[in-house]
mmCIF file of C-alpha atoms (C1' of nucleotides) and ligand atoms in Angstrom:
data_model
loop_
_atom_site.group_PDB
_atom_site.id
_atom_site.type_symbol
_atom_site.label_atom_id
_atom_site.label_comp_id
_atom_site.label_asym_id
_atom_site.label_seq_id
_atom_site.Cartn_x
_atom_site.Cartn_y
_atom_site.Cartn_z
ATOM 1 C CA MET A 1 82.821 125.143 135.254
ATOM 2 C CA PRO A 2 81.140 126.613 132.477
ATOM 3 C CA GLU A 3 78.169 128.736 133.424
ATOM 4 C CA LEU A 4 75.728 130.366 131.025
ATOM 5 C CA PRO A 5 78.199 132.804 129.393
ATOM 6 C CA GLU A 6 80.774 130.065 128.835
ATOM 7 C CA VAL A 7 78.198 127.689 127.354
ATOM 8 C CA GLU A 8 76.955 130.526 125.147
ATOM 9 C CA THR A 9 80.531 131.039 123.920
ATOM 10 C CA VAL A 10 80.882 127.326 123.221
ATOM 11 C CA CYS A 11 77.545 127.248 121.406
ATOM 12 C CA LYS A 12 78.565 130.128 119.150
ATOM 13 C CA GLY A 13 81.805 128.316 118.356
ATOM 14 C CA LEU A 14 80.167 124.979 117.608
ATOM 15 C CA THR A 15 77.293 126.275 115.516
ATOM 16 C CA PRO A 16 79.231 126.849 112.255
ATOM 17 C CA VAL A 17 80.785 123.370 112.358
ATOM 18 C CA MET A 18 77.734 121.462 113.597
ATOM 19 C CA GLU A 19 74.518 123.122 112.460
ATOM 20 C CA ASN A 20 73.246 121.885 109.080
ATOM 21 C CA ARG A 21 75.928 119.247 108.968
ATOM 22 C CA GLU A 22 75.746 115.495 109.157
ATOM 23 C CA PHE A 23 77.556 113.275 111.660
ATOM 24 C CA LEU A 24 79.974 111.323 109.463
ATOM 25 C CA SER A 25 81.296 109.410 112.428
ATOM 26 C CA VAL A 26 80.862 109.355 116.192
ATOM 27 C CA THR A 27 83.466 107.750 118.439
ATOM 28 C CA LEU A 28 82.994 106.941 122.116
ATOM 29 C CA ASN A 29 86.163 106.254 124.068
ATOM 30 C CA ARG A 30 84.273 105.009 127.120
ATOM 31 C CA SER A 31 80.772 103.891 127.958
ATOM 32 C CA ASP A 32 79.966 106.600 130.488
ATOM 33 C CA ILE A 33 80.969 110.007 131.772
ATOM 34 C CA ARG A 34 78.685 111.263 134.515
ATOM 35 C CA PHE A 35 75.968 108.940 133.250
ATOM 36 C CA PRO A 36 76.135 106.062 130.788
ATOM 37 C CA PHE A 37 75.880 107.180 127.189
ATOM 38 C CA PRO A 38 72.424 106.443 125.760
ATOM 39 C CA ASP A 39 71.749 103.079 124.137
ATOM 40 C CA ASN A 40 72.925 102.925 120.526
ATOM 41 C CA PHE A 41 74.366 106.425 120.862
ATOM 42 C CA VAL A 42 76.664 106.128 117.847
ATOM 43 C CA LYS A 43 74.098 104.471 115.619
ATOM 44 C CA ARG A 44 71.408 107.037 116.484
ATOM 45 C CA LEU A 45 73.705 109.931 115.593
ATOM 46 C CA GLU A 46 75.617 108.768 112.546
ATOM 47 C CA ALA A 47 74.082 109.867 109.242
ATOM 48 C CA THR A 48 71.694 112.276 110.964
ATOM 49 C CA THR A 49 71.958 116.023 110.460
ATOM 50 C CA ILE A 50 71.823 118.710 113.139
ATOM 51 C CA THR A 51 69.021 120.997 112.053
ATOM 52 C CA ARG A 52 69.575 123.458 114.892
ATOM 53 C CA LEU A 53 72.079 123.955 117.708
ATOM 54 C CA SER A 54 71.118 126.179 120.615
ATOM 55 C CA ARG A 55 71.710 126.784 124.292
ATOM 56 C CA ARG A 56 69.210 126.337 127.115
ATOM 57 C CA ALA A 57 70.679 127.358 130.477
ATOM 58 C CA LYS A 58 73.954 125.410 130.650
ATOM 59 C CA PHE A 59 72.789 122.794 128.151
ATOM 60 C CA LEU A 60 73.688 122.578 124.489
ATOM 61 C CA VAL A 61 70.669 121.361 122.537
ATOM 62 C CA ALA A 62 71.096 119.772 119.107
ATOM 63 C CA GLU A 63 67.898 119.058 117.180
ATOM 64 C CA LEU A 64 68.422 116.193 114.762
ATOM 65 C CA SER A 65 66.925 115.313 111.406
ATOM 66 C CA SER A 66 65.755 112.052 112.985
ATOM 67 C CA GLY A 67 63.487 114.015 115.302
ATOM 68 C CA GLU A 68 65.605 113.115 118.303
ATOM 69 C CA THR A 69 67.356 115.697 120.465
ATOM 70 C CA LEU A 70 70.958 115.524 121.650
ATOM 71 C CA LEU A 71 71.504 117.244 125.005
ATOM 72 C CA MET A 72 75.052 118.027 126.085
ATOM 73 C CA HIS A 73 76.169 119.362 129.454
ATOM 74 C CA LEU A 74 79.764 120.334 130.216
ATOM 75 C CA GLY A 75 79.711 119.736 133.966
ATOM 76 C CA MET A 76 82.717 121.406 135.568
ATOM 77 C CA THR A 77 85.514 120.624 133.159
ATOM 78 C CA GLY A 78 83.880 119.692 129.878
ATOM 79 C CA ARG A 79 85.390 121.305 126.811
ATOM 80 C CA PHE A 80 84.837 121.116 123.063
ATOM 81 C CA SER A 81 87.728 121.662 120.661
ATOM 82 C CA ILE A 82 87.379 121.949 116.899
ATOM 83 C CA ASP A 83 90.014 120.657 114.530
ATOM 84 C CA THR A 84 89.827 121.813 110.915
ATOM 85 C CA LYS A 85 92.278 122.050 108.038
ATOM 86 C CA THR A 86 92.389 125.817 108.267
ATOM 87 C CA SER A 87 92.396 125.970 112.069
ATOM 88 C CA PRO A 88 94.193 122.947 113.506
ATOM 89 C CA ILE A 89 93.877 122.036 117.156
ATOM 90 C CA ASP A 90 96.606 122.828 119.695
ATOM 91 C CA PRO A 91 97.705 119.320 120.727
ATOM 92 C CA ASP A 92 99.023 120.555 124.088
ATOM 93 C CA ALA A 93 95.818 122.302 125.161
ATOM 94 C CA THR A 94 94.112 119.231 126.605
ATOM 95 C CA ASN A 95 95.175 115.789 127.760
ATOM 96 C CA PRO A 96 94.018 113.310 125.101
ATOM 97 C CA LYS A 97 93.313 110.669 127.727
ATOM 98 C CA HIS A 98 90.230 112.714 128.646
ATOM 99 C CA ASP A 99 88.900 112.903 125.081
ATOM 100 C CA HIS A 100 85.703 110.911 125.574
ATOM 101 C CA VAL A 101 83.687 111.698 122.445
ATOM 102 C CA ILE A 102 84.781 112.549 118.902
ATOM 103 C CA PHE A 103 82.396 113.874 116.262
ATOM 104 C CA VAL A 104 83.401 114.088 112.616
ATOM 105 C CA MET A 105 80.987 116.382 110.788
ATOM 106 C CA SER A 106 80.411 116.580 107.051
ATOM 107 C CA ALA A 107 82.367 119.125 105.036
ATOM 108 C CA LEU A 108 80.629 121.846 103.059
ATOM 109 C CA HIS A 109 81.219 121.574 99.314
ATOM 110 C CA ASN A 110 83.671 124.496 99.258
ATOM 111 C CA GLU A 111 85.592 123.073 102.223
ATOM 112 C CA GLN A 112 88.528 120.719 102.233
ATOM 113 C CA GLY A 113 88.410 118.229 105.063
ATOM 114 C CA ALA A 114 85.704 117.439 107.576
ATOM 115 C CA PRO A 115 85.701 119.293 110.913
ATOM 116 C CA THR A 116 86.482 117.068 113.876
ATOM 117 C CA ILE A 117 85.121 117.952 117.311
ATOM 118 C CA TYR A 118 86.635 116.570 120.502
ATOM 119 C CA TYR A 119 84.783 116.453 123.820
ATOM 120 C CA ASN A 120 87.376 116.461 126.620
ATOM 121 C CA ASP A 121 86.322 116.262 130.278
ATOM 122 C CA PRO A 122 88.877 115.346 132.982
ATOM 123 C CA ARG A 123 86.411 115.141 135.858
ATOM 124 C CA ARG A 124 83.638 113.585 133.786
ATOM 125 C CA PHE A 125 80.846 115.556 135.431
ATOM 126 C CA GLY A 126 79.462 116.379 132.013
ATOM 127 C CA PHE A 127 76.942 114.202 130.227
ATOM 128 C CA MET A 128 75.132 113.614 126.958
ATOM 129 C CA GLU A 129 71.538 112.511 126.567
ATOM 130 C CA LEU A 130 69.586 111.539 123.523
ATOM 131 C CA LEU A 131 65.861 112.201 123.679
ATOM 132 C CA ALA A 132 63.457 110.309 121.476
ATOM 133 C CA VAL A 133 60.666 112.274 119.819
ATOM 134 C CA GLY A 134 58.449 113.713 122.537
ATOM 135 C CA GLU A 135 60.622 112.384 125.353
ATOM 136 C CA THR A 136 61.270 114.783 128.238
ATOM 137 C CA GLY A 137 64.817 115.500 129.376
ATOM 138 C CA ARG A 138 66.696 117.050 132.243
ATOM 139 C CA HIS A 139 66.222 120.494 130.742
ATOM 140 C CA ASP A 140 62.431 120.390 130.929
ATOM 141 C CA THR A 141 61.995 121.551 134.512
ATOM 142 C CA LEU A 142 64.428 124.440 134.244
ATOM 143 C CA GLY A 143 63.426 127.911 135.374
ATOM 144 C CA PRO A 144 63.391 130.916 133.045
ATOM 145 C CA GLU A 145 66.368 131.935 130.922
ATOM 146 C CA PRO A 146 67.850 134.858 132.842
ATOM 147 C CA LEU A 147 68.443 136.947 129.721
ATOM 148 C CA SER A 148 64.938 136.482 128.353
ATOM 149 C CA ASN A 149 61.874 138.603 129.014
ATOM 150 C CA SER A 150 60.355 135.714 130.935
ATOM 151 C CA PHE A 151 62.819 136.527 133.734
ATOM 152 C CA SER A 152 61.965 139.717 135.595
ATOM 153 C CA GLY A 153 62.003 141.165 139.106
ATOM 154 C CA PRO A 154 58.397 140.149 139.821
ATOM 155 C CA VAL A 155 58.990 136.638 138.459
ATOM 156 C CA LEU A 156 62.040 136.287 140.693
ATOM 157 C CA TYR A 157 60.157 137.616 143.721
ATOM 158 C CA GLU A 158 57.289 135.208 143.136
ATOM 159 C CA ALA A 159 59.692 132.272 142.870
ATOM 160 C CA ILE A 160 61.709 132.988 146.017
ATOM 161 C CA HIS A 161 59.579 134.934 148.481
ATOM 162 C CA THR A 162 58.504 131.839 150.422
ATOM 163 C CA LYS A 163 61.924 130.189 150.506
ATOM 164 C CA LYS A 164 63.881 130.030 153.721
ATOM 165 C CA SER A 165 67.166 128.991 152.168
ATOM 166 C CA PRO A 166 69.864 131.626 151.628
ATOM 167 C CA ILE A 167 69.555 133.699 148.464
ATOM 168 C CA LYS A 168 72.926 132.361 147.277
ATOM 169 C CA THR A 169 71.676 128.786 147.319
ATOM 170 C CA THR A 170 68.340 129.712 145.751
ATOM 171 C CA LEU A 171 69.978 131.469 142.807
ATOM 172 C CA LEU A 172 72.063 128.368 142.115
ATOM 173 C CA ASP A 173 68.855 126.314 141.863
ATOM 174 C CA GLN A 174 68.362 125.827 138.120
ATOM 175 C CA ASN A 175 64.615 125.426 138.619
ATOM 176 C CA ILE A 176 64.356 129.011 139.915
ATOM 177 C CA VAL A 177 66.474 130.668 137.242
ATOM 178 C CA ALA A 178 68.465 128.601 134.793
ATOM 179 C CA GLY A 179 72.106 129.131 133.917
ATOM 180 C CA LEU A 180 73.671 130.857 136.884
ATOM 181 C CA GLY A 181 76.617 129.268 138.650
ATOM 182 C CA ASN A 182 78.877 130.141 141.526
ATOM 183 C CA ILE A 183 80.766 132.962 139.814
ATOM 184 C CA TYR A 184 77.866 134.968 138.448
ATOM 185 C CA VAL A 185 75.711 134.530 141.562
ATOM 186 C CA CYS A 186 78.505 135.965 143.727
ATOM 187 C CA GLU A 187 79.050 138.842 141.295
ATOM 188 C CA ALA A 188 75.354 139.699 140.920
ATOM 189 C CA LEU A 189 74.757 139.625 144.686
ATOM 190 C CA PHE A 190 77.659 142.013 145.189
ATOM 191 C CA ASP A 191 76.303 144.429 142.582
ATOM 192 C CA ALA A 192 72.839 144.208 144.150
ATOM 193 C CA ARG A 193 74.392 144.763 147.619
ATOM 194 C CA ILE A 194 72.645 141.695 149.032
ATOM 195 C CA SER A 195 74.452 139.298 151.375
ATOM 196 C CA PRO A 196 74.629 135.703 150.129
ATOM 197 C CA LEU A 197 73.481 134.686 153.619
ATOM 198 C CA ARG A 198 70.184 136.563 153.477
ATOM 199 C CA LYS A 199 67.119 134.343 153.583
ATOM 200 C CA SER A 200 65.434 134.371 150.189
ATOM 201 C CA CYS A 201 62.088 135.258 151.793
ATOM 202 C CA ASP A 202 63.695 138.385 153.248
ATOM 203 C CA VAL A 203 64.619 139.780 149.830
ATOM 204 C CA SER A 204 62.052 142.500 149.015
ATOM 205 C CA SER A 205 60.357 142.888 145.649
ATOM 206 C CA GLU A 206 62.353 146.081 145.037
ATOM 207 C CA GLU A 207 65.557 144.164 145.734
ATOM 208 C CA CYS A 208 64.409 141.431 143.351
ATOM 209 C CA ASP A 209 64.116 144.108 140.660
ATOM 210 C CA THR A 210 67.686 145.216 141.359
ATOM 211 C CA LEU A 211 68.947 141.663 141.564
ATOM 212 C CA CYS A 212 67.301 140.749 138.278
ATOM 213 C CA THR A 213 68.849 143.786 136.597
ATOM 214 C CA GLU A 214 72.297 142.951 137.960
ATOM 215 C CA ILE A 215 72.045 139.302 136.915
ATOM 216 C CA LYS A 216 71.218 140.304 133.347
ATOM 217 C CA ARG A 217 73.918 142.975 133.270
ATOM 218 C CA THR A 218 76.618 140.642 134.639
ATOM 219 C CA LEU A 219 75.740 137.857 132.203
ATOM 220 C CA ASP A 220 75.656 140.281 129.276
ATOM 221 C CA LEU A 221 79.101 141.636 130.088
ATOM 222 C CA ALA A 222 80.482 138.139 130.562
ATOM 223 C CA ILE A 223 79.129 136.955 127.212
ATOM 224 C CA LYS A 224 80.665 139.979 125.500
ATOM 225 C CA ALA A 225 83.984 139.035 127.131
ATOM 226 C CA GLY A 226 83.768 135.470 125.822
ATOM 227 C CA GLY A 227 83.099 134.072 129.297
ATOM 228 C CA SER A 228 85.570 133.517 132.115
ATOM 229 C CA THR A 229 88.660 131.373 131.816
ATOM 230 C CA LEU A 230 89.594 129.740 135.082
ATOM 231 C CA LYS A 231 91.611 126.560 135.049
ATOM 232 C CA ASP A 232 90.484 124.984 131.855
ATOM 233 C CA PHE A 233 87.735 126.843 130.087
ATOM 234 C CA ALA A 234 88.447 127.935 126.550
ATOM 235 C CA ALA A 235 86.316 128.578 123.509
ATOM 236 C CA THR A 236 86.111 125.889 120.854
ATOM 237 C CA ASP A 237 89.009 127.503 118.968
ATOM 238 C CA GLY A 238 91.137 127.599 122.129
ATOM 239 C CA ALA A 239 90.582 131.322 122.664
ATOM 240 C CA LEU A 240 90.426 132.348 126.304
ATOM 241 C CA GLY A 241 87.607 134.358 127.837
ATOM 242 C CA TYR A 242 88.630 137.403 129.765
ATOM 243 C CA PHE A 243 85.728 138.173 132.112
ATOM 244 C CA GLN A 244 87.797 136.762 135.010
ATOM 245 C CA HIS A 245 89.710 140.049 134.942
ATOM 246 C CA SER A 246 86.443 141.792 135.771
ATOM 247 C CA PHE A 247 85.567 139.741 138.848
ATOM 248 C CA LYS A 248 84.709 142.032 141.725
ATOM 249 C CA VAL A 249 84.449 139.375 144.450
ATOM 250 C CA TYR A 250 84.721 135.857 143.015
ATOM 251 C CA ASP A 251 88.029 134.254 144.038
ATOM 252 C CA ARG A 252 89.145 137.582 145.530
ATOM 253 C CA ALA A 253 89.214 136.737 149.255
ATOM 254 C CA LYS A 254 91.272 139.162 151.350
ATOM 255 C CA THR A 255 91.574 141.694 148.534
ATOM 256 C CA PRO A 256 90.086 145.199 148.932
ATOM 257 C CA CYS A 257 86.382 145.678 148.245
ATOM 258 C CA PRO A 258 86.118 147.301 144.795
ATOM 259 C CA ASN A 259 83.573 149.886 145.975
ATOM 260 C CA PRO A 260 85.550 153.143 146.219
ATOM 261 C CA ASP A 261 83.736 154.287 149.368
ATOM 262 C CA CYS A 262 84.477 151.029 151.225
ATOM 263 C CA ASP A 263 87.638 150.098 153.134
ATOM 264 C CA ASP A 264 86.719 146.467 153.871
ATOM 265 C CA THR A 265 88.137 143.332 152.228
ATOM 266 C CA ILE A 266 86.353 140.450 150.516
ATOM 267 C CA THR A 267 85.366 137.539 152.749
ATOM 268 C CA ARG A 268 85.102 133.915 151.744
ATOM 269 C CA ILE A 269 82.564 131.655 153.446
ATOM 270 C CA LYS A 270 81.119 128.225 152.712
ATOM 271 C CA GLN A 271 77.473 127.711 151.893
ATOM 272 C CA SER A 272 76.174 124.230 151.179
ATOM 273 C CA GLY A 273 79.679 123.085 150.429
ATOM 274 C CA ARG A 274 80.606 125.864 148.030
ATOM 275 C CA SER A 275 82.559 129.073 148.427
ATOM 276 C CA SER A 276 80.781 132.414 148.524
ATOM 277 C CA PHE A 277 82.669 135.688 148.218
ATOM 278 C CA TYR A 278 81.230 138.966 149.466
ATOM 279 C CA CYS A 279 81.808 142.244 151.266
ATOM 280 C CA LEU A 280 80.444 142.291 154.810
ATOM 281 C CA LYS A 281 80.073 146.067 154.767
ATOM 282 C CA CYS A 282 78.486 146.529 151.358
ATOM 283 C CA GLN A 283 76.210 143.502 151.295
ATOM 284 C CA LYS A 284 73.500 143.199 153.944
ATOM 285 C "C1'" DA B 1 57.625 119.277 150.441
ATOM 286 C "C1'" DC B 2 61.728 121.508 151.636
ATOM 287 C "C1'" DG B 3 66.394 122.301 152.948
ATOM 288 C "C1'" DT B 4 71.066 120.551 153.708
ATOM 289 C "C1'" DG B 5 74.945 117.740 152.802
ATOM 290 C "C1'" DC B 6 77.334 114.110 150.365
ATOM 291 C "C1'" DT B 7 78.883 112.332 146.117
ATOM 292 C "C1'" DC B 8 80.798 111.495 141.514
ATOM 293 C "C1'" DC B 9 86.162 112.413 139.407
ATOM 294 C "C1'" DT B 10 90.800 114.410 138.285
ATOM 295 C "C1'" DG B 11 94.136 117.945 138.768
ATOM 296 C "C1'" DT B 12 96.471 121.587 141.078
ATOM 297 C "C1'" DA B 13 98.224 124.165 144.854
ATOM 298 C "C1'" DA B 14 99.117 124.921 149.561
ATOM 299 C "C1'" DG B 15 100.708 123.352 154.022
ATOM 300 C "C1'" DC B 16 103.612 120.498 156.916
ATOM 301 C "C1'" DT C 1 111.611 116.322 148.365
ATOM 302 C "C1'" DG C 2 107.593 114.039 149.526
ATOM 303 C "C1'" DC C 3 102.903 113.202 151.653
ATOM 304 C "C1'" DT C 4 98.300 114.975 152.967
ATOM 305 C "C1'" DT C 5 94.591 118.033 152.567
ATOM 306 C "C1'" DA C 6 91.641 121.363 150.490
ATOM 307 C "C1'" DC C 7 89.465 123.046 146.685
ATOM 308 C "C1'" DA C 8 87.651 123.715 141.785
ATOM 309 C "C1'" DG C 9 82.881 126.112 136.898
ATOM 310 C "C1'" DG C 10 77.711 121.295 138.573
ATOM 311 C "C1'" DA C 11 73.900 118.961 140.050
ATOM 312 C "C1'" DG C 12 71.586 114.366 141.287
ATOM 313 C "C1'" DC C 13 70.428 111.941 145.189
ATOM 314 C "C1'" DA C 14 69.689 110.513 150.056
ATOM 315 C "C1'" DC C 15 68.630 111.916 154.191
ATOM 316 C "C1'" DG C 16 66.288 114.643 158.222
HETATM 317 ZN ZN1 LIG D 1 82.617 146.820 150.490
#
DNA sequence: ACGTGCTCCTGTAAGC
DNA sequence: TGCTTACAGGAGCACG
């Protein structure tokens, strides 16, 4: 599951082979992944040029010369791989039966061969949407980008101080703050010393300041590390992220709490169907 | 309106 | 060696 830092890594990898290039061909190997592909998907993409590729939360956003917008979401197991003459794909890295979309992009004049981009997604929780000019998409109701100035302690406090649901669940809500997932919420709550079970309305404004700071710091570090590689995340060139070596609590049940003044171990609990990892002594 | 839980799907690992 | 169960980065949807 790619979260914000992983999607950022993917976006950086795709930009040089997608931005300012034309779709020479688009191949769909099935009619749906999480959702059906948009009507006339291939026809609406072929011969258009991507004028800009960017990331919004966990979405990749490609603005097209046609005025339409291609939205791509990786779900849990979505992965893009780039095959070029100079940097050929590792054929053993992914199972080709889960290659659902293939983009062939135009070559630059000093390049030999067109870059080919494979979208592979075993669980098919990812999706692609094509928005007509002015059409709203699933990314329109998202909360603030956590790394932008529009996300701050006071903004977080304002958004959560009336909510009765646990802070863990609230931080996963993309309409509150957009881009966090299970890993980085667990890590940020540990660094802010707040229990994932705490009611959101019981988190003080001072704690929101701390939490906001820790969210930004954790995401920054993870982006610098190229994201986290769990089962199947890799950058578009196959490179692995290494932030997973820096996890303090995520997937570390029964291991010692990393705080030097603490002798407790990390506990795993379930909250709304998903694992939370935390230290009972350090996080209240 | 809000909060919780189920669901989509495949792959892997653990337990018996 | 099976077979069965639990769990995995997400988030839309149906309930109460
Ligand atoms: Zn501790």
